[in-house]
Each structure stands twice: as C-alpha cells, then as structure tokens.
PDB file of C-alpha atoms and ligand atoms in Angstrom:
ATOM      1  CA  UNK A   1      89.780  69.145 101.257  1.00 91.00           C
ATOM      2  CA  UNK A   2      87.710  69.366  98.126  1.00 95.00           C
ATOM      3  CA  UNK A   3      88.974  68.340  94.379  1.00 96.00           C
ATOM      4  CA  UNK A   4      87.184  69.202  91.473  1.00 96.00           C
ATOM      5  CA  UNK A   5      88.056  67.856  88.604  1.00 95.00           C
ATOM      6  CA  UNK A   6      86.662  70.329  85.309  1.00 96.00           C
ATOM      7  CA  UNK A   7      87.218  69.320  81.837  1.00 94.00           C
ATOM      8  CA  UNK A   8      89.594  71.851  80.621  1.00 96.00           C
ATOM      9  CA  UNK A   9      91.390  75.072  81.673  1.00 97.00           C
ATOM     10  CA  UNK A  10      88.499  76.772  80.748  1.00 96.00           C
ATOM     11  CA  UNK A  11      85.950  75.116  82.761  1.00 96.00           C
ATOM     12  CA  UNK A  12      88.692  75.385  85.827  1.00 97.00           C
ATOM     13  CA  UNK A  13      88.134  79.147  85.376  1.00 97.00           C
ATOM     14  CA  UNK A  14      84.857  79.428  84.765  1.00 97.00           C
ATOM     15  CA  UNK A  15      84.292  77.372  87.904  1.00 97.00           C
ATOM     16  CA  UNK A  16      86.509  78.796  89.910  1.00 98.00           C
ATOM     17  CA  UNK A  17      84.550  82.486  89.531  1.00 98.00           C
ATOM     18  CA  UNK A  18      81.686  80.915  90.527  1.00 97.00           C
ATOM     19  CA  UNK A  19      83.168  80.120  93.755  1.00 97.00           C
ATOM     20  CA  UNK A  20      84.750  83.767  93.810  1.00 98.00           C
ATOM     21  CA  UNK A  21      81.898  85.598  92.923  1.00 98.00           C
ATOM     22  CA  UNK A  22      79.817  83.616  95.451  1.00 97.00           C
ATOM     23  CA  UNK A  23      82.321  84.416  98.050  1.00 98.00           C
ATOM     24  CA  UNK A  24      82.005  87.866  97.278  1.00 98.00           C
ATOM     25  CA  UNK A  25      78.290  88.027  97.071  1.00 97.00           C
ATOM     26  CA  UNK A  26      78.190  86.374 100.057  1.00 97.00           C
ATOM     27  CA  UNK A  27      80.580  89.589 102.210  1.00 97.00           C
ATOM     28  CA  UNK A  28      79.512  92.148 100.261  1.00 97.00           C
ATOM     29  CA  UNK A  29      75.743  91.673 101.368  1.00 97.00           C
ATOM     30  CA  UNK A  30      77.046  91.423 105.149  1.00 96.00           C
ATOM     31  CA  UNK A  31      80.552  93.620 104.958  1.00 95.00           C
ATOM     32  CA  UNK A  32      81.881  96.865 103.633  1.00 97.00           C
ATOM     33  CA  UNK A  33      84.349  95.020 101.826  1.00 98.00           C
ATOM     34  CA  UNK A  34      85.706  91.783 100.495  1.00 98.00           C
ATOM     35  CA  UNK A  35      89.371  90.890 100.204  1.00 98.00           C
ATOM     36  CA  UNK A  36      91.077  88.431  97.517  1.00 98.00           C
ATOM     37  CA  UNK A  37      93.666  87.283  97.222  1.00 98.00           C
ATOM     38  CA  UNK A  38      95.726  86.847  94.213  1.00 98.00           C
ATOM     39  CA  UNK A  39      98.337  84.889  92.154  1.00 98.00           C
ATOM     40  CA  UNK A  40      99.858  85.603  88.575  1.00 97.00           C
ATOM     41  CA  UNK A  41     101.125  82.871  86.193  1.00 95.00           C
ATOM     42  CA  UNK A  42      99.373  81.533  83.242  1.00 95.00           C
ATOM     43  CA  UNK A  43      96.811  79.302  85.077  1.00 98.00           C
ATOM     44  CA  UNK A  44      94.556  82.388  86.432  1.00 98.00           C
ATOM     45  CA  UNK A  45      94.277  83.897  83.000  1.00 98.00           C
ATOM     46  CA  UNK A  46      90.537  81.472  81.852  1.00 98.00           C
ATOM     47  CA  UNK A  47      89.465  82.283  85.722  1.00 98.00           C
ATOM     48  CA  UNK A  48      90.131  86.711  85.483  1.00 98.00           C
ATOM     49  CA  UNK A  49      88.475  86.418  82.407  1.00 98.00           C
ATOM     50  CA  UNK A  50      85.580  84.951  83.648  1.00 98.00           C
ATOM     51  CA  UNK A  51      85.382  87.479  86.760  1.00 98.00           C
ATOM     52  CA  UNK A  52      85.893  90.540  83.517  1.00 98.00           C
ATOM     53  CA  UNK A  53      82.782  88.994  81.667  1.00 98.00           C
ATOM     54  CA  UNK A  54      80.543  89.020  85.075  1.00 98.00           C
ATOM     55  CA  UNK A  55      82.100  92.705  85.475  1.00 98.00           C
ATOM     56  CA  UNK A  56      80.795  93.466  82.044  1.00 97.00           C
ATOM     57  CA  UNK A  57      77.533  91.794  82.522  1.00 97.00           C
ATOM     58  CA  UNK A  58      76.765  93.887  85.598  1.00 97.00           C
ATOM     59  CA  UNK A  59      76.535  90.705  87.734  1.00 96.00           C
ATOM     60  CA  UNK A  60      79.792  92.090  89.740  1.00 97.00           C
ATOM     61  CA  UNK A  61      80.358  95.469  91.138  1.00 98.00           C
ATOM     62  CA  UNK A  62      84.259  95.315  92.523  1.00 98.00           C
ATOM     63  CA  UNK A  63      84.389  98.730  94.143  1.00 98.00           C
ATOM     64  CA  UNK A  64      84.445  97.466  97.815  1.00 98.00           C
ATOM     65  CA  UNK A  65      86.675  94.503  96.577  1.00 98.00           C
ATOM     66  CA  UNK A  66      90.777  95.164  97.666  1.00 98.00           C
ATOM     67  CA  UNK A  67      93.354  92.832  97.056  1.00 98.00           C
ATOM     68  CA  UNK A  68      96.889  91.305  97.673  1.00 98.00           C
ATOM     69  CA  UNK A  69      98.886  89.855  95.709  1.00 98.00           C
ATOM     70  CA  UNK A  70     101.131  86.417  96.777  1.00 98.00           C
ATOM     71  CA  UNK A  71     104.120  87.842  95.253  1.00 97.00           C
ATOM     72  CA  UNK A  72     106.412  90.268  92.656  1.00 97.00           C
ATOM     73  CA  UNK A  73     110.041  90.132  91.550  1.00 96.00           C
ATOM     74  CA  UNK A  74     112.986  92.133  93.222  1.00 96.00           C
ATOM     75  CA  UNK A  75     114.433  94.775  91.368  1.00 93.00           C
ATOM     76  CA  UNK A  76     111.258  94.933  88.624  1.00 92.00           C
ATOM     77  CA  UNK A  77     109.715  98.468  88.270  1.00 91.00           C
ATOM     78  CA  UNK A  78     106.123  98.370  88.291  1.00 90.00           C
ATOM     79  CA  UNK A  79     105.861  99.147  84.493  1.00 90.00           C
ATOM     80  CA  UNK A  80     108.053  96.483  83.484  1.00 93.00           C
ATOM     81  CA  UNK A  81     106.318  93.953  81.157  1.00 92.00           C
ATOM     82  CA  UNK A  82     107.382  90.991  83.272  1.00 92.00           C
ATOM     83  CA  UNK A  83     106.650  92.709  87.092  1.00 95.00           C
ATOM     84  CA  UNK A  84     103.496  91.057  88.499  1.00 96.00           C
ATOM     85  CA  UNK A  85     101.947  94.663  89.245  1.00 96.00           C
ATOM     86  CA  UNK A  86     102.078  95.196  85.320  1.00 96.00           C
ATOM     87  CA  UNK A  87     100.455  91.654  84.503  1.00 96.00           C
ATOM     88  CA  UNK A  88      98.082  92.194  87.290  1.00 98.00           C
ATOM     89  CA  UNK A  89      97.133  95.663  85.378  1.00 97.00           C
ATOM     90  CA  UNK A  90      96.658  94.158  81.717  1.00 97.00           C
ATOM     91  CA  UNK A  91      94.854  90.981  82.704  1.00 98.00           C
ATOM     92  CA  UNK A  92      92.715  92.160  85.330  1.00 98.00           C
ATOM     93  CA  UNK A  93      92.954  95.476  86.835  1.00 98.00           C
ATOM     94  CA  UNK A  94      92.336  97.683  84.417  1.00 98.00           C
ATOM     95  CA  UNK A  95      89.026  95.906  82.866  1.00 98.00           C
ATOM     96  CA  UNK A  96      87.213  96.573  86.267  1.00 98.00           C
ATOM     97  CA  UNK A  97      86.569  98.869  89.237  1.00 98.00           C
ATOM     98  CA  UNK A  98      88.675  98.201  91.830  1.00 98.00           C
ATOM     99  CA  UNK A  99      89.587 101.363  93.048  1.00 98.00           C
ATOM    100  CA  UNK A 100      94.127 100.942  92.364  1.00 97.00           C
ATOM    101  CA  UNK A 101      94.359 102.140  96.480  1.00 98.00           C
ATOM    102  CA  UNK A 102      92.748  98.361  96.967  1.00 98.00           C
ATOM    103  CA  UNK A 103      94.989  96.539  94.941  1.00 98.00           C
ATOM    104  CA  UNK A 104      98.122  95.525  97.213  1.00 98.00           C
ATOM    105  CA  UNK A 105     101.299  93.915  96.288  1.00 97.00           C
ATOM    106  CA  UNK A 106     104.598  93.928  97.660  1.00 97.00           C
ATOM    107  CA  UNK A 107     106.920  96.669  96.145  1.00 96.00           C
ATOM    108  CA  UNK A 108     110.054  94.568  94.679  1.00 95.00           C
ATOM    109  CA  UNK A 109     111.661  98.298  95.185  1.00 96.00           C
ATOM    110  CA  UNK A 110     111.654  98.760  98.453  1.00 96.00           C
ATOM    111  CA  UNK A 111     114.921 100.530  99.603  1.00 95.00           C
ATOM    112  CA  UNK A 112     114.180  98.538 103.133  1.00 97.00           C
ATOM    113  CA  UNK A 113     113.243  95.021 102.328  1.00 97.00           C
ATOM    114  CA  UNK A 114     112.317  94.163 105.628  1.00 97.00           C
ATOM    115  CA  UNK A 115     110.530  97.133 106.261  1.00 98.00           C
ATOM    116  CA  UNK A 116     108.387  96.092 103.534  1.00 98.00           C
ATOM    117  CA  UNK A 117     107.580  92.898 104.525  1.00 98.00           C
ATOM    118  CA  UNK A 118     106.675  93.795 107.710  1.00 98.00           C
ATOM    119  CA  UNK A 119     104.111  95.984 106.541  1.00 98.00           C
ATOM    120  CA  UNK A 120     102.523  93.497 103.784  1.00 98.00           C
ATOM    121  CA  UNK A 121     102.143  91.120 106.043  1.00 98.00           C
ATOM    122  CA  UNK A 122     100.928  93.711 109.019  1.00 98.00           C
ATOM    123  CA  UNK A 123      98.682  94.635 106.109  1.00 98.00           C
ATOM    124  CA  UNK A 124      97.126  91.088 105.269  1.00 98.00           C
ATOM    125  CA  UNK A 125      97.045  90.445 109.386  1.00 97.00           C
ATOM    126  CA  UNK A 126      94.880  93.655 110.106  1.00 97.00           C
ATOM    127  CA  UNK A 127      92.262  93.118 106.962  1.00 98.00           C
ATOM    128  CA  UNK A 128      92.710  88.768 106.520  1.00 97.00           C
ATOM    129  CA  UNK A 129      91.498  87.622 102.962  1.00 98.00           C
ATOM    130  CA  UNK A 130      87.908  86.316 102.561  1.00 98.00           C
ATOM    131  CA  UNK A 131      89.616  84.351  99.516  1.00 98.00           C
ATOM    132  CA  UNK A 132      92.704  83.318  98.312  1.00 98.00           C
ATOM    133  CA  UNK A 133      93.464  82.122  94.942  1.00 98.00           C
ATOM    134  CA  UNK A 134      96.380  80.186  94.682  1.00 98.00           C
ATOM    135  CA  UNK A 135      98.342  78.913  91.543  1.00 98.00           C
ATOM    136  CA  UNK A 136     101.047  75.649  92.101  1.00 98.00           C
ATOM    137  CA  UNK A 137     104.971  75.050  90.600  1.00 96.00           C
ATOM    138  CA  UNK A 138     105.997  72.116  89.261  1.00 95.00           C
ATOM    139  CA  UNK A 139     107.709  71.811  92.562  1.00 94.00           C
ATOM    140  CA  UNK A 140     105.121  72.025  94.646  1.00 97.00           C
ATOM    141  CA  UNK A 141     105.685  75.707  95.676  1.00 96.00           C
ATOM    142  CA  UNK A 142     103.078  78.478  96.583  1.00 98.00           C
ATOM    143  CA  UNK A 143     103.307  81.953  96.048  1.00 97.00           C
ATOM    144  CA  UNK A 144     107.252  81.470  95.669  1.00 96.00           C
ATOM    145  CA  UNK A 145     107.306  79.232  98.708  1.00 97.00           C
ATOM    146  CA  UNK A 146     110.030  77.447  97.504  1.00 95.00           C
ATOM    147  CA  UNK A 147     110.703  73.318  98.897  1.00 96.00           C
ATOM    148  CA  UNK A 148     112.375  74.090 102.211  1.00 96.00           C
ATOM    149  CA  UNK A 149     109.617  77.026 103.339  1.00 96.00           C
ATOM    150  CA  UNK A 150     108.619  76.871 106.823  1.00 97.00           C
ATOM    151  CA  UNK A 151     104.908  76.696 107.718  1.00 98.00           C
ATOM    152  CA  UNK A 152     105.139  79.720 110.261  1.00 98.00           C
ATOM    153  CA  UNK A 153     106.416  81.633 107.341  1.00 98.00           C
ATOM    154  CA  UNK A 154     105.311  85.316 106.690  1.00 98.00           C
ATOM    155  CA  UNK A 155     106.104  87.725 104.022  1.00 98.00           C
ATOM    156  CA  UNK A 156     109.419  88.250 102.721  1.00 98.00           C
ATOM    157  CA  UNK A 157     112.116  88.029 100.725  1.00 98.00           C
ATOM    158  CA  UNK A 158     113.011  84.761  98.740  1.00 97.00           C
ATOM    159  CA  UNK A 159     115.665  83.765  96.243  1.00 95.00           C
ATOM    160  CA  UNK A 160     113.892  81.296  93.610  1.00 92.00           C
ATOM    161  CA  UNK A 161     114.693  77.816  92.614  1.00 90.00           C
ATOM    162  CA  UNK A 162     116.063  76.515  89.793  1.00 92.00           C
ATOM    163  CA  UNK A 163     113.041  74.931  88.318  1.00 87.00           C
ATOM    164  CA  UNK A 164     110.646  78.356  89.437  1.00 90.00           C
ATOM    165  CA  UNK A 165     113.474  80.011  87.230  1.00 92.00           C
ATOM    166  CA  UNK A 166     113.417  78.031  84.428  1.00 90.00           C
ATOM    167  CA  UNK A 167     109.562  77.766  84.449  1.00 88.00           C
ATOM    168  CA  UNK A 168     108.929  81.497  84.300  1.00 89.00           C
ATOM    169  CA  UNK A 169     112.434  82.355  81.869  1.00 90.00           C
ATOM    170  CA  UNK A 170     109.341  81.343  78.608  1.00 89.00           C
ATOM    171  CA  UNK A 171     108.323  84.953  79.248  1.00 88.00           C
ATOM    172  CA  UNK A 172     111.629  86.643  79.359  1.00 90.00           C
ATOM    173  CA  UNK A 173     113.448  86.996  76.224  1.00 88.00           C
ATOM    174  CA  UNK A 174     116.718  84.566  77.930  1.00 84.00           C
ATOM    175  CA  UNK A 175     116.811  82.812  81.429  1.00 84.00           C
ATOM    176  CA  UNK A 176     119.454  85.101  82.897  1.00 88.00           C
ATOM    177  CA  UNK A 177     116.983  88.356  83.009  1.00 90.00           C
ATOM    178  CA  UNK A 178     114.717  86.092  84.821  1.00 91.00           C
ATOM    179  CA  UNK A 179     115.237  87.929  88.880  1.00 94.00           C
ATOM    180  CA  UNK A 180     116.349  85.368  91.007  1.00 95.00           C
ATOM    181  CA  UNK A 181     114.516  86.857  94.281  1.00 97.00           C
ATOM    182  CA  UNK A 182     111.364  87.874  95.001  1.00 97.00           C
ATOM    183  CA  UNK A 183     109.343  89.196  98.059  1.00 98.00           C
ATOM    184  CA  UNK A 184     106.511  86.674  98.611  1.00 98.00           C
ATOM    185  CA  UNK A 185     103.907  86.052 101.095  1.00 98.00           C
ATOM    186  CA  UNK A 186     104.737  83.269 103.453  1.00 98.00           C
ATOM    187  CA  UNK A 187     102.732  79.874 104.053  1.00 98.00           C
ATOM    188  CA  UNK A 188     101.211  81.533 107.062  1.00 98.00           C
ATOM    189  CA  UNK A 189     100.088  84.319 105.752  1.00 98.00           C
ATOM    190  CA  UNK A 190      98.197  82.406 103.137  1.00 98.00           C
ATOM    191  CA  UNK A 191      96.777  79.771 104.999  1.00 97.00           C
ATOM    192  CA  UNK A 192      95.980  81.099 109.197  1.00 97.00           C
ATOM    193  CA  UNK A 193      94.357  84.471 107.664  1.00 93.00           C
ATOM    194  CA  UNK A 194      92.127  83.234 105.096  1.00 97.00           C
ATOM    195  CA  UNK A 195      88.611  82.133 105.174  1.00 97.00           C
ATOM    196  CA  UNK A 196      88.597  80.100 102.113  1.00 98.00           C
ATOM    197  CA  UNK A 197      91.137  79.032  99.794  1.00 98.00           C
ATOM    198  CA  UNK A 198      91.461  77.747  96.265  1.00 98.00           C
ATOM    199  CA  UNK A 199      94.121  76.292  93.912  1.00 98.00           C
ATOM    200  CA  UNK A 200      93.922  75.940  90.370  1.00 98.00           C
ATOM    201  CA  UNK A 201      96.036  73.377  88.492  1.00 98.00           C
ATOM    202  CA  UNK A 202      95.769  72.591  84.661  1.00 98.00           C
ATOM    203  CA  UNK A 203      98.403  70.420  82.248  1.00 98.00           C
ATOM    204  CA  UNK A 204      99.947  67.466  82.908  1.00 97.00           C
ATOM    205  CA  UNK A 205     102.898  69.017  83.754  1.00 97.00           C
ATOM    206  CA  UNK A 206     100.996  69.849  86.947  1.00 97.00           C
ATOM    207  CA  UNK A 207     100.084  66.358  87.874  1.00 97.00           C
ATOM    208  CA  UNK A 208     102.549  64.847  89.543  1.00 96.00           C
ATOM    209  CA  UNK A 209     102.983  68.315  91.732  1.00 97.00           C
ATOM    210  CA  UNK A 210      99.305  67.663  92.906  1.00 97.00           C
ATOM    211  CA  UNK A 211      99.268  64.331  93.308  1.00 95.00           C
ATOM    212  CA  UNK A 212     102.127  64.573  95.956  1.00 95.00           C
ATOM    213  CA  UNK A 213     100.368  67.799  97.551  1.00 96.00           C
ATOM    214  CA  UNK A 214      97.319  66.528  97.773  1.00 95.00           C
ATOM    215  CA  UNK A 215      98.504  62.950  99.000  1.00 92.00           C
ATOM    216  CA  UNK A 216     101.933  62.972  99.924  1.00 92.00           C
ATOM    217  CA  UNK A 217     103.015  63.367 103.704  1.00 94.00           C
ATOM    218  CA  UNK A 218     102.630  67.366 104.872  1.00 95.00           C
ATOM    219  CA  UNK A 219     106.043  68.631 105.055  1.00 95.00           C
ATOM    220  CA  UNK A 220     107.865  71.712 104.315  1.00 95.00           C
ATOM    221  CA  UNK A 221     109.391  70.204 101.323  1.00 96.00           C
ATOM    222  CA  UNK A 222     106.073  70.302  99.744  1.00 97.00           C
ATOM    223  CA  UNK A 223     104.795  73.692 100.256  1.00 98.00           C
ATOM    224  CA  UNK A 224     101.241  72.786  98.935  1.00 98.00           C
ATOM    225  CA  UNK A 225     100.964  70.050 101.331  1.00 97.00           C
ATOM    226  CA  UNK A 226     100.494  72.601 103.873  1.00 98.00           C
ATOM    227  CA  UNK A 227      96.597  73.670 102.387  1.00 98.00           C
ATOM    228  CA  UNK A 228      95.325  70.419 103.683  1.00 96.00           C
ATOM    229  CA  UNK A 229      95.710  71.604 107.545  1.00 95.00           C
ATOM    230  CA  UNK A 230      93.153  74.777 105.962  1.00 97.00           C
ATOM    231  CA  UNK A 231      89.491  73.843 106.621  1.00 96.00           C
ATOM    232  CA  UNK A 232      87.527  75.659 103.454  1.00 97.00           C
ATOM    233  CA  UNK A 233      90.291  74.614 100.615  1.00 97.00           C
ATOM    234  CA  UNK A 234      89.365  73.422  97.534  1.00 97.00           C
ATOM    235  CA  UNK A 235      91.880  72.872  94.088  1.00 98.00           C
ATOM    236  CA  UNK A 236      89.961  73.261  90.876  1.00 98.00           C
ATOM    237  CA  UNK A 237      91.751  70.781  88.405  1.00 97.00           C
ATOM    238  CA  UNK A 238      91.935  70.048  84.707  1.00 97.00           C
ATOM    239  CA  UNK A 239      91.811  66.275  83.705  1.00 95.00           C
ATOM    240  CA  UNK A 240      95.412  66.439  83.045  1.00 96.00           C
ATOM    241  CA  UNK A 241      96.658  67.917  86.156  1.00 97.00           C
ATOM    242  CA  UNK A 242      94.493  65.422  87.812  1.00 96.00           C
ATOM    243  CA  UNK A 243      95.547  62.715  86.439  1.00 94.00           C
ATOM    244  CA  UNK A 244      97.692  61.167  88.946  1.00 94.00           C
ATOM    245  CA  UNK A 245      94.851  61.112  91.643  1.00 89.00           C
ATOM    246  CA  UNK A 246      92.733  59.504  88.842  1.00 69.00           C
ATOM    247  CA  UNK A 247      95.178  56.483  88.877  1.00 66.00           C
ATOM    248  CA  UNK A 248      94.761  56.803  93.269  1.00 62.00           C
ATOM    249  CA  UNK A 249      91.214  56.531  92.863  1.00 61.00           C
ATOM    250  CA  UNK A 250      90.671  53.996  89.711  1.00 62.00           C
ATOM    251  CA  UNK A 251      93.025  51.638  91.539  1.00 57.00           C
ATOM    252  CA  UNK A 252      91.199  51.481  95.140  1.00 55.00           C
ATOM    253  CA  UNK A 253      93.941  54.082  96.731  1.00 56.00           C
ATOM    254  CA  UNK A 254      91.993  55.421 100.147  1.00 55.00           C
ATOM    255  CA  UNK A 255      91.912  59.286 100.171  1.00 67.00           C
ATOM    256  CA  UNK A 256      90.219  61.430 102.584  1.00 76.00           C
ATOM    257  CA  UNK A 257      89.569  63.630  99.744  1.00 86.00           C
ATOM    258  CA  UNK A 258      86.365  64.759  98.500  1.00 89.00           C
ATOM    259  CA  UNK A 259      86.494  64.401  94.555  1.00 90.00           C
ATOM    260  CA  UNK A 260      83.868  65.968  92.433  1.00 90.00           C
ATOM    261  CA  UNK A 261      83.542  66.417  88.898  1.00 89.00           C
ATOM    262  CA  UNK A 262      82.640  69.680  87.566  1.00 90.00           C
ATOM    263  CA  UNK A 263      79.535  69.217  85.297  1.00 78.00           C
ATOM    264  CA  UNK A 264      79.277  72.970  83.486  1.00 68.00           C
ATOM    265  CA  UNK A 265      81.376  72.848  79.796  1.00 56.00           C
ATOM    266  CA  UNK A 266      82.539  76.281  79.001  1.00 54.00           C
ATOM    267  CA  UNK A 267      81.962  78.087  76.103  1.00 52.00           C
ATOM    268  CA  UNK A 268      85.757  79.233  74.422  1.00 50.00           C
ATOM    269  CA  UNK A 269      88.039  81.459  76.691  1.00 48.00           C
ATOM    270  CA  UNK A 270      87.243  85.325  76.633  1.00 46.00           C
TER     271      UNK A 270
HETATM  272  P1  LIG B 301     101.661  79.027  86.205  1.00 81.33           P
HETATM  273  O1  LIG B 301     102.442  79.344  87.554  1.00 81.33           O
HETATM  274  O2  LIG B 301     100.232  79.332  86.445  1.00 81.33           O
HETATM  275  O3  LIG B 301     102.259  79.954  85.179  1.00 81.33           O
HETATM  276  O4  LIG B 301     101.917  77.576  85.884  1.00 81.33           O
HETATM  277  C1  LIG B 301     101.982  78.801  88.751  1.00 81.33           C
HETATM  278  C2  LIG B 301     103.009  78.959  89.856  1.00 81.33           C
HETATM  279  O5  LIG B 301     104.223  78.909  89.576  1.00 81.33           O
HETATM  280  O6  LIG B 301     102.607  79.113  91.029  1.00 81.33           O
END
C-alpha cells in the first residue's frame, strides 16, 4: 500500500493523472482498450481537470478509453443537475472523446433494480477495470459502501447513511431532496476486478477517515480498510487529509505503509 502525500488538492490531481495517464499509455500500446473507473464528489474535480488539459494538449487520445462509474442516485433522471451521469457530463465527459457508448453507470431508473445490477456488475466482470479511482466519506465508505458493507459485495442497491446524506445535502437546495438510495458498485467489484487502484483524499475533514482506513483493523465497518488486501493501491493525499498518519509516523508508530511525498507543485487548478 502506497501513500503519497502532495501539497494541496491540486497537486493530488495533478499527480494522480500522471498515474492515470501512465496506466493508460501503458494498455493502450498493448490493448484495444483501457477501462477506468470512476467516482464523483468534489475531490476528483483538480484530477479530471488535469486529464482535460492532457486531452487538450494532444498528450491523450480517450477514444479506446470506456468507463464505469462507482455509483448514481435512485430515482434521479440522467439530466438532473444533481444525478452523477449529469456531473460526470459537465466535468468530464463532454471536454473529451470518449465515445458516450463507453461511459457506463448504473441507471438509478431501472424499472428492475436487480436486473440492473446484475448486468453492471456482469458488465465490470466481463471487461475488469485497468484503473479505479476511488474518492472516501467521512465514514470511511467507498462508492456508497456504507459501514456495515460486506467484502463479497457486488453491485446494487443501497440506502445511504446519515452522515453520506448530510455530506452531499451542500449541493441540493435542502437535505430532504437529497435520495436516500442509490445503486452502487460493491467492495468486490472494486477491489477483485481491478488491476490498480487509487484513492484521493484532501481536507482535514478527511483525516481521521484515512487514518483509520489506512491503519485501523480491516473490517466491514470500515469499507476503505478493505483496499489494503488490493496489491497495486495507492491513496494520493493532501497534507490535511494526511495528517493523522503524520502524527503515526512523527511519533515512531510502525506502519507497513510506504509513504512518499509528492515533489511536483502545481500550477492553479484549470
Ligand atoms: P467528496 O466525496 O469527494 O465530495 O468528499 C467523496 C465520497 O463521498 O466518496
């Protein structure tokens, strides 16, 4: 398990698409395709900008790229302003080329909800994920694998917790038009069909959430905990977010971790 620790959000993006665009370099030259996957929330924003600007630049061609998405909202239509299609759409998809047939998520509108989950996760099974990108609650969670989630867990549908609901009510206008379930990809299907696997964490609101992930026992209870049985995982974090390990370390704790700090300063966000 790898830990580096950047100076800001920005530099947690920026380093975080290297590692991306790497990854992608990397398949592309030896695959017809390269599969990401991907999280919404505020935390991605510095790193999709980054992976626009190499778009722009010409350094990334995303035509062979396809993706999934961890999660979306029961009940939102796509074109809603708070679904996680539409915020996939304004910050990301539609400043580059992946073709919209490539771009996966589960559909919150399914008449059969189990239907649906089946296929996502039939979906993810068949094609795996060279690289998923993974975002963390204050409680741990991933995707919306609340405290409680089982690690065999696959795709499906999830009623959110308290503190995931009060989190994400700042972008509805009032907490009760927040949906209280979602369909969401389960801990398995993030961590036994991915090749590599990355977390990004910034604020200190954040820190005590990583600090028990990343050092607290593995256990249900703390979803993340779950990403240290993965064998390519690495969480890209701000100083804040990392600030509880930095107490671990600066007072002698013993961590099997491998800490780096990021040494490339970012110019402002994009
Ligand atoms: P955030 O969400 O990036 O908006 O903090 C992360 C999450 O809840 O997984």
């Amino acid at each position: 398990m790898r830990v580096v620790i950047c100076k800001n959000p920005d530099e947690v993006g920026y380093c975080a698409s290297r590692q991306v665009i790497e990854s992608m370099q990397r398949a592309l030259a030896q695959e017809d395709r390269f599969v990401l996957g991907l999280p919404t929330g505020s935390t991605p924003l510095p790193l999709y900008g980054y992976l626009i600007a190499a778009f722009y630049a010409g350094e990334i061609d995303l035509s062979r790229v396809h993706t999934f998405n961890l999660d979306e909202y029961v009940g939102l239509p796509p074109n809603h302003p708070q679904s996680y299609r539409h915020f996939m759409v304004q910050n990301l998809f539609r400043f580059v080329n992946i073709p919209p047939q490539q771009t996966h998520m589960p559909n919150g509108l399914a008449r059969d909800i189990d239907h649906e989950c089946a296929r996502y996760e039939r979906l993810v099974d068949s094609m795996g994920v060279d690289l998923w990108v993974l975002g963390i609650g204050r409680n741990e969670h991933i995707a919306f694998n609340e405290p409680g989630s089982p690690r065999h867990s696959t795709t499906r549908k999830v009623k959110l917790a308290l503190d995931t609901i009060e989190a994400n009510a700042r972008f509805f206008e009032s907490p009760d038009e927040v949906p209280t379930e979602a369909l969401s990809v389960g801990i398995s299907t993030v961590i036994d069909h991915s090749r590599e696997i990355i977390l990004l964490a910034t604020g200190m609101s954040k820190a005590q959430a990583v600090a028990i992930a990343l050092l607290g026992p593995v256990s249900g209870w703390i979803p993340a905990s779950y990403l240290r049985e993965h064998s390519d995982c690495t969480f890209y974090l701000d100083r804040p977010a990392a600030s509880a390990l930095q107490q671990v370390r600066e007072g002698g704790g013993e961590t099997d971790l491998e800490i780096v700090e990021a040494t490339w300063l970012p110019g402002p966000s994009l």
